[in-house]
Short mmCIF file of C-alpha atoms in Angstrom, two decimals:
data_model
loop_
_atom_site.label_atom_id
_atom_site.label_comp_id
_atom_site.label_asym_id
_atom_site.label_seq_id
_atom_site.Cartn_x
_atom_site.Cartn_y
_atom_site.Cartn_z
CA UNK F 1 -24.46 113.42 -56.35
CA UNK F 2 -27.53 115.63 -56.40
CA UNK F 3 -30.16 115.34 -59.08
CA UNK F 4 -32.48 117.94 -60.49
CA UNK F 5 -35.94 116.99 -61.57
CA UNK F 6 -37.76 118.61 -64.42
CA UNK F 7 -39.87 121.64 -63.50
CA UNK F 8 -43.06 119.88 -64.53
CA UNK F 9 -44.06 116.26 -64.79
CA UNK F 10 -43.90 114.82 -68.31
CA UNK F 11 -47.22 114.87 -70.12
CA UNK F 12 -48.83 112.50 -72.56
CA UNK F 13 -48.73 115.29 -75.11
CA UNK F 14 -44.94 115.50 -74.87
CA UNK F 15 -44.60 111.76 -75.39
CA UNK F 16 -47.02 111.80 -78.32
CA UNK F 17 -45.06 114.59 -79.98
CA UNK F 18 -41.79 112.70 -79.46
CA UNK F 19 -43.26 109.51 -80.90
CA UNK F 20 -44.55 111.45 -83.90
CA UNK F 21 -41.12 112.97 -84.51
CA UNK F 22 -39.57 109.54 -84.20
CA UNK F 23 -41.92 108.05 -86.78
CA UNK F 24 -41.14 110.93 -89.14
CA UNK F 25 -37.39 110.29 -88.77
CA UNK F 26 -37.42 106.48 -88.73
CA UNK F 27 -40.21 105.51 -91.13
CA UNK F 28 -38.41 106.57 -94.34
CA UNK F 29 -35.31 104.55 -93.32
CA UNK F 30 -37.48 101.65 -92.21
CA UNK F 31 -39.46 101.60 -95.43
CA UNK F 32 -36.44 101.89 -97.71
CA UNK F 33 -34.75 99.06 -95.78
CA UNK F 34 -37.79 96.79 -96.09
CA UNK F 35 -37.97 97.50 -99.81
CA UNK F 36 -34.60 95.78 -100.24
CA UNK F 37 -36.19 92.45 -99.30
CA UNK F 38 -36.88 90.13 -102.23
CA UNK F 39 -40.32 89.16 -103.49
CA UNK F 40 -42.79 87.79 -100.97
CA UNK F 41 -40.76 88.85 -97.94
CA UNK F 42 -40.98 92.49 -99.00
CA UNK F 43 -44.73 92.19 -99.47
CA UNK F 44 -45.25 90.57 -96.06
CA UNK F 45 -43.04 93.15 -94.37
CA UNK F 46 -44.92 96.03 -95.97
CA UNK F 47 -48.22 94.43 -94.95
CA UNK F 48 -47.07 93.88 -91.37
CA UNK F 49 -46.13 97.56 -91.01
CA UNK F 50 -49.44 98.61 -92.53
CA UNK F 51 -48.06 100.22 -95.67
CA UNK F 52 -49.72 97.73 -98.02
CA UNK F 53 -52.86 95.63 -98.11
CA UNK F 54 -52.53 91.88 -98.57
CA UNK F 55 -52.90 92.29 -102.35
CA UNK F 56 -49.97 94.71 -102.46
CA UNK F 57 -52.04 97.86 -102.91
CA UNK F 58 -51.08 100.91 -100.80
CA UNK F 59 -52.53 101.21 -97.30
CA UNK F 60 -52.69 104.09 -94.83
CA UNK F 61 -50.32 102.42 -92.38
CA UNK F 62 -50.54 101.30 -88.74
CA UNK F 63 -46.85 101.03 -87.94
CA UNK F 64 -47.07 100.86 -84.15
CA UNK F 65 -46.18 103.29 -81.36
CA UNK F 66 -42.41 103.55 -82.09
CA UNK F 67 -41.54 103.47 -78.38
CA UNK F 68 -38.25 101.60 -78.82
CA UNK F 69 -36.76 103.76 -81.59
CA UNK F 70 -37.95 106.83 -79.67
CA UNK F 71 -35.93 105.64 -76.67
CA UNK F 72 -32.81 105.42 -78.85
CA UNK F 73 -33.20 108.98 -80.11
CA UNK F 74 -34.27 110.39 -76.72
CA UNK F 75 -31.21 108.82 -75.08
CA UNK F 76 -28.94 110.42 -77.68
CA UNK F 77 -30.56 113.78 -77.07
CA UNK F 78 -30.34 113.47 -73.27
CA UNK F 79 -26.58 112.93 -73.60
CA UNK F 80 -26.08 115.81 -76.07
CA UNK F 81 -25.41 113.57 -79.07
CA UNK F 82 -26.39 114.14 -82.69
CA UNK F 83 -29.85 112.63 -83.08
CA UNK F 84 -29.75 112.40 -86.87
CA UNK F 85 -26.69 110.15 -86.74
CA UNK F 86 -28.62 107.57 -84.68
CA UNK F 87 -31.58 107.08 -87.03
CA UNK F 88 -30.13 103.84 -88.42
CA UNK F 89 -29.68 102.48 -84.91
CA UNK F 90 -33.25 103.43 -84.03
CA UNK F 91 -34.48 101.72 -87.19
CA UNK F 92 -32.51 98.58 -86.36
CA UNK F 93 -34.16 98.39 -82.95
CA UNK F 94 -37.60 98.77 -84.53
CA UNK F 95 -36.83 95.99 -87.00
CA UNK F 96 -35.79 93.65 -84.18
CA UNK F 97 -38.96 94.49 -82.27
CA UNK F 98 -41.11 93.67 -85.28
CA UNK F 99 -39.19 90.47 -85.97
CA UNK F 100 -40.30 89.36 -82.51
CA UNK F 101 -43.89 90.42 -83.18
CA UNK F 102 -44.10 88.33 -86.34
CA UNK F 103 -42.82 85.30 -84.46
CA UNK F 104 -44.91 85.95 -81.33
CA UNK F 105 -48.10 86.13 -83.39
CA UNK F 106 -47.37 82.68 -84.77
CA UNK F 107 -46.44 81.21 -81.38
CA UNK F 108 -49.47 82.70 -79.64
CA UNK F 109 -51.78 82.09 -82.62
CA UNK F 110 -52.89 85.73 -82.44
CA UNK F 111 -55.17 86.52 -85.36
CA UNK F 112 -55.20 90.32 -85.11
CA UNK F 113 -52.58 93.01 -84.60
CA UNK F 114 -53.06 96.74 -85.03
CA UNK F 115 -56.69 96.17 -85.97
CA UNK F 116 -55.97 93.91 -88.94
CA UNK F 117 -55.28 90.23 -89.59
CA UNK F 118 -51.81 89.10 -88.51
CA UNK F 119 -49.30 88.26 -91.23
CA UNK F 120 -49.30 84.51 -90.58
CA UNK F 121 -53.08 84.30 -91.00
CA UNK F 122 -52.82 86.02 -94.38
CA UNK F 123 -49.59 84.64 -95.84
CA UNK F 124 -49.10 81.43 -93.87
CA UNK F 125 -46.84 80.46 -90.98
CA UNK F 126 -43.65 79.64 -92.94
CA UNK F 127 -43.59 82.95 -94.81
CA UNK F 128 -44.33 84.98 -91.68
CA UNK F 129 -41.51 83.30 -89.76
CA UNK F 130 -39.06 83.68 -92.64
CA UNK F 131 -39.92 87.37 -93.02
CA UNK F 132 -39.29 87.86 -89.31
CA UNK F 133 -35.90 86.20 -89.70
CA UNK F 134 -35.10 88.53 -92.58
CA UNK F 135 -36.05 91.59 -90.50
CA UNK F 136 -33.54 90.56 -87.84
CA UNK F 137 -30.85 90.25 -90.52
CA UNK F 138 -31.78 93.68 -91.91
CA UNK F 139 -31.37 95.20 -88.45
CA UNK F 140 -27.84 93.88 -88.06
CA UNK F 141 -26.97 94.86 -91.62
CA UNK F 142 -28.07 98.43 -90.94
CA UNK F 143 -25.58 98.63 -88.09
CA UNK F 144 -22.71 96.82 -89.79
CA UNK F 145 -23.06 99.15 -92.80
CA UNK F 146 -23.24 102.26 -90.61
CA UNK F 147 -19.96 104.25 -90.63
CA UNK F 148 -20.66 105.70 -87.16
CA UNK F 149 -17.93 104.65 -84.69
CA UNK F 150 -20.56 103.27 -82.29
CA UNK F 151 -22.07 100.98 -84.91
CA UNK F 152 -19.87 97.95 -84.24
CA UNK F 153 -20.42 97.78 -80.46
CA UNK F 154 -24.09 98.57 -81.07
CA UNK F 155 -24.40 95.60 -83.43
CA UNK F 156 -22.82 93.29 -80.86
CA UNK F 157 -25.10 94.60 -78.13
CA UNK F 158 -28.21 94.19 -80.28
CA UNK F 159 -27.24 90.62 -81.25
CA UNK F 160 -26.77 89.74 -77.58
CA UNK F 161 -30.14 91.29 -76.84
CA UNK F 162 -31.82 89.10 -79.48
CA UNK F 163 -30.51 85.99 -77.73
CA UNK F 164 -31.97 87.28 -74.45
CA UNK F 165 -35.29 88.02 -76.17
CA UNK F 166 -35.40 84.44 -77.46
CA UNK F 167 -34.66 83.08 -73.98
CA UNK F 168 -37.51 85.15 -72.59
CA UNK F 169 -39.91 83.93 -75.24
CA UNK F 170 -38.87 80.33 -74.66
CA UNK F 171 -39.53 80.70 -70.92
CA UNK F 172 -42.89 82.33 -71.60
CA UNK F 173 -43.93 79.36 -73.73
CA UNK F 174 -42.69 76.85 -71.16
CA UNK F 175 -44.71 78.54 -68.42
CA UNK F 176 -47.98 77.79 -70.21
CA UNK F 177 -47.67 74.07 -69.46
CA UNK F 178 -46.47 74.55 -65.87
CA UNK F 179 -48.67 75.03 -62.83
CA UNK F 180 -45.84 76.04 -60.48
CA UNK F 181 -44.45 79.22 -62.03
CA UNK F 182 -43.09 81.55 -59.34
CA UNK F 183 -43.38 85.32 -59.45
CA UNK F 184 -39.58 85.66 -59.45
CA UNK F 185 -39.35 83.40 -62.50
CA UNK F 186 -42.03 85.43 -64.21
CA UNK F 187 -40.22 88.70 -63.52
CA UNK F 188 -36.96 87.29 -64.93
CA UNK F 189 -38.86 86.17 -68.04
CA UNK F 190 -40.50 89.58 -68.46
CA UNK F 191 -37.17 91.37 -68.16
CA UNK F 192 -35.71 89.16 -70.88
CA UNK F 193 -38.72 89.32 -73.16
CA UNK F 194 -39.55 93.02 -72.83
CA UNK F 195 -37.05 94.87 -70.66
CA UNK F 196 -33.99 93.71 -72.57
CA UNK F 197 -34.89 95.48 -75.82
CA UNK F 198 -35.95 98.69 -74.11
CA UNK F 199 -32.68 98.63 -72.19
CA UNK F 200 -30.75 97.92 -75.36
CA UNK F 201 -32.47 100.83 -77.11
CA UNK F 202 -31.39 103.24 -74.38
CA UNK F 203 -27.86 101.81 -74.33
CA UNK F 204 -27.55 102.18 -78.11
CA UNK F 205 -28.57 105.80 -77.75
CA UNK F 206 -25.82 106.26 -75.16
CA UNK F 207 -23.24 104.63 -77.44
CA UNK F 208 -24.24 106.84 -80.37
CA UNK F 209 -23.90 109.89 -78.12
CA UNK F 210 -20.30 108.86 -77.38
CA UNK F 211 -20.95 107.83 -73.76
CA UNK F 212 -18.72 105.42 -71.88
CA UNK F 213 -19.54 101.96 -70.50
CA UNK F 214 -20.84 103.17 -67.12
CA UNK F 215 -23.32 105.57 -68.66
CA UNK F 216 -24.43 102.96 -71.22
CA UNK F 217 -24.98 100.47 -68.38
CA UNK F 218 -27.06 102.99 -66.42
CA UNK F 219 -29.15 103.71 -69.51
CA UNK F 220 -29.62 99.99 -70.07
CA UNK F 221 -30.78 99.58 -66.46
CA UNK F 222 -33.21 102.48 -66.88
CA UNK F 223 -34.70 100.88 -69.97
CA UNK F 224 -34.97 97.46 -68.35
CA UNK F 225 -36.85 98.77 -65.32
CA UNK F 226 -39.08 100.90 -67.54
CA UNK F 227 -39.57 97.80 -69.69
CA UNK F 228 -40.79 95.80 -66.70
CA UNK F 229 -43.21 98.60 -65.86
CA UNK F 230 -44.32 98.56 -69.50
CA UNK F 231 -44.86 94.79 -69.39
CA UNK F 232 -46.86 95.00 -66.17
CA UNK F 233 -49.20 97.56 -67.71
CA UNK F 234 -49.33 95.58 -70.95
CA UNK F 235 -50.32 92.47 -69.00
CA UNK F 236 -53.15 94.42 -67.36
CA UNK F 237 -54.28 95.61 -70.77
CA UNK F 238 -54.08 92.00 -72.00
CA UNK F 239 -56.76 91.15 -69.45
CA UNK F 240 -58.89 94.28 -69.19
CA UNK F 241 -58.04 96.24 -72.35
CA UNK F 242 -60.76 97.35 -74.74
CA UNK F 243 -60.65 95.45 -78.06
CA UNK F 244 -61.52 98.62 -80.00
CA UNK F 245 -58.26 100.12 -78.77
CA UNK F 246 -56.00 97.09 -78.38
CA UNK F 247 -56.85 95.51 -81.74
CA UNK F 248 -57.08 92.11 -80.00
CA UNK F 249 -60.01 90.13 -78.56
CA UNK F 250 -60.98 90.84 -74.95
CA UNK F 251 -59.06 88.69 -72.47
CA UNK F 252 -56.85 87.16 -75.16
CA UNK F 253 -54.07 86.42 -72.64
CA UNK F 254 -56.49 84.61 -70.34
CA UNK F 255 -57.94 82.59 -73.21
CA UNK F 256 -54.39 81.47 -74.05
CA UNK F 257 -53.72 80.56 -70.37
CA UNK F 258 -50.84 83.02 -70.31
CA UNK F 259 -48.85 83.12 -67.09
CA UNK F 260 -48.73 86.91 -67.20
CA UNK F 261 -47.47 88.82 -64.18
CA UNK F 262 -50.89 89.71 -62.70
CA UNK F 263 -52.04 86.10 -63.19
CA UNK F 264 -48.97 84.63 -61.47
CA UNK F 265 -49.29 87.13 -58.62
CA UNK F 266 -52.95 86.15 -58.24
CA UNK F 267 -52.24 82.42 -58.38
CA UNK F 268 -49.66 82.76 -55.63
CA UNK F 269 -51.88 84.77 -53.29
CA UNK F 270 -53.23 81.76 -51.39
CA UNK F 271 -56.76 83.15 -51.61
CA UNK F 272 -60.03 81.51 -52.52
CA UNK F 273 -59.97 83.53 -55.73
CA UNK F 274 -56.54 82.06 -56.54
CA UNK F 275 -57.94 78.53 -56.26
CA UNK F 276 -60.84 79.53 -58.49
CA UNK F 277 -58.44 80.96 -61.09
CA UNK F 278 -56.27 77.83 -61.00
CA UNK F 279 -59.34 75.69 -61.65
CA UNK F 280 -60.44 77.89 -64.56
CA UNK F 281 -56.94 77.65 -66.08
CA UNK F 282 -57.21 73.85 -66.20
CA UNK F 283 -59.65 73.93 -69.12
CA UNK F 284 -60.63 76.01 -72.15
CA UNK F 285 -62.16 79.40 -71.46
CA UNK F 286 -65.20 80.70 -73.31
CA UNK F 287 -66.38 84.32 -73.02
CA UNK F 288 -67.97 83.69 -69.62
CA UNK F 289 -64.88 81.81 -68.41
CA UNK F 290 -62.65 84.71 -69.47
CA UNK F 291 -64.87 87.13 -67.54
CA UNK F 292 -64.75 84.93 -64.44
CA UNK F 293 -60.97 84.49 -64.71
CA UNK F 294 -60.44 88.26 -64.98
CA UNK F 295 -62.63 88.75 -61.91
CA UNK F 296 -60.64 86.11 -60.02
CA UNK F 297 -57.34 87.81 -60.88
CA UNK F 298 -58.77 91.06 -59.56
CA UNK F 299 -60.14 89.56 -56.32
CA UNK F 300 -56.89 87.68 -55.70
CA UNK F 301 -54.96 90.95 -55.79
CA UNK F 302 -53.19 90.48 -59.12
CA UNK F 303 -54.42 93.75 -60.55
CA UNK F 304 -53.45 95.88 -57.54
CA UNK F 305 -50.06 94.16 -57.25
CA UNK F 306 -49.23 94.82 -60.91
CA UNK F 307 -50.15 98.49 -60.66
CA UNK F 308 -48.06 98.96 -57.51
CA UNK F 309 -45.12 97.02 -58.95
CA UNK F 310 -45.21 99.11 -62.14
CA UNK F 311 -44.91 102.29 -60.09
CA UNK F 312 -42.02 100.81 -58.09
CA UNK F 313 -40.19 99.76 -61.24
CA UNK F 314 -40.54 103.26 -62.66
CA UNK F 315 -39.08 104.74 -59.50
CA UNK F 316 -36.10 102.40 -59.87
CA UNK F 317 -35.82 103.37 -63.55
CA UNK F 318 -35.56 107.06 -62.68
CA UNK F 319 -32.88 106.26 -60.13
CA UNK F 320 -30.77 104.54 -62.80
CA UNK F 321 -31.40 107.40 -65.24
CA UNK F 322 -30.10 109.94 -62.72
CA UNK F 323 -26.75 108.12 -62.74
CA UNK F 324 -26.46 108.65 -66.49
CA UNK F 325 -28.02 112.12 -66.64
CA UNK F 326 -27.60 113.84 -63.24
CA UNK F 327 -29.69 116.81 -64.34
CA UNK F 328 -32.95 115.04 -65.20
CA UNK F 329 -34.21 118.18 -66.89
CA UNK F 330 -32.02 117.12 -69.83
CA UNK F 331 -33.77 113.73 -69.96
CA UNK F 332 -37.27 115.05 -70.52
CA UNK F 333 -37.82 112.89 -73.58
CA UNK F 334 -36.90 109.69 -71.79
CA UNK F 335 -39.04 110.61 -68.79
CA UNK F 336 -42.03 111.45 -70.96
CA UNK F 337 -41.76 108.09 -72.71
CA UNK F 338 -41.47 106.27 -69.38
CA UNK F 339 -44.50 108.13 -68.10
CA UNK F 340 -46.39 107.30 -71.29
CA UNK F 341 -45.83 103.55 -71.15
CA UNK F 342 -46.85 103.31 -67.50
CA UNK F 343 -49.94 105.51 -67.80
CA UNK F 344 -51.52 103.57 -70.65
CA UNK F 345 -54.90 102.09 -69.83
CA UNK F 346 -55.78 100.30 -73.05
#
């Protein structure tokens, strides 16, 4: 089967416009859904999304990039479905993503997200965790209440995805206390923790467009490979990203001894720099230690490997997408999002 590429490569501007349209479509549904939460959970949810300050007063809002709900809507469009009918599904995916963020911030003890204090540091660990749990329930309720014929299989697929997300997070935590994590193990973990939800988002879009199982599977595979590329770039940003842009301290992943993909690749390189990095990871890292660890990852080849692997994963992603949408010109939105997540530098 021949494939036709788009006439021009996707641009960052196209992705930004798509993300803006997604926020405009999803945010009202997201906000009205959060407002159904009782008491403190509603307040924490509104704070987490940036719509309120910690005292409950209105805030300008820093709701995140909306990549996952944008994938849902872009997948619907690529398959000639009705985008407006998939807004609830897109909102459900965004709620699941933010449920994981609330929990991850607690697990990782991250104190900032989106340039403000994380929810658990403001409201306490129990309330942050409980609010995350409630967001997951809201996501499934959105789908079970949706009269669209794809809603039921979408709910089952999203629930299965949540289990995979949890398995990925559990593996990520376990890796921190292990010195023998292999690159293959790390890739499996990253697919579960990040790729699964991006794949699910694309598959939900296919379901809402009325596509069959084979097309939904191809869309899922596209999202998973794009998700791995996304995670590889995110891991690089976690080491070398600028705090003014990331909203997190410099080298936060190194300080936490994260077995991120570039770190594991570096540790397994058999180089002198790998031995230096392993020694640094045996103890706490101050600012100078973080700088030295980042340099060791770079010299051991972790940075170059991650960049090359991200490009390879995106090539695989496009191959899967061409099975679902043979004329890739119709999948411009999905391609622009994939290009966006792999071209980020901070």
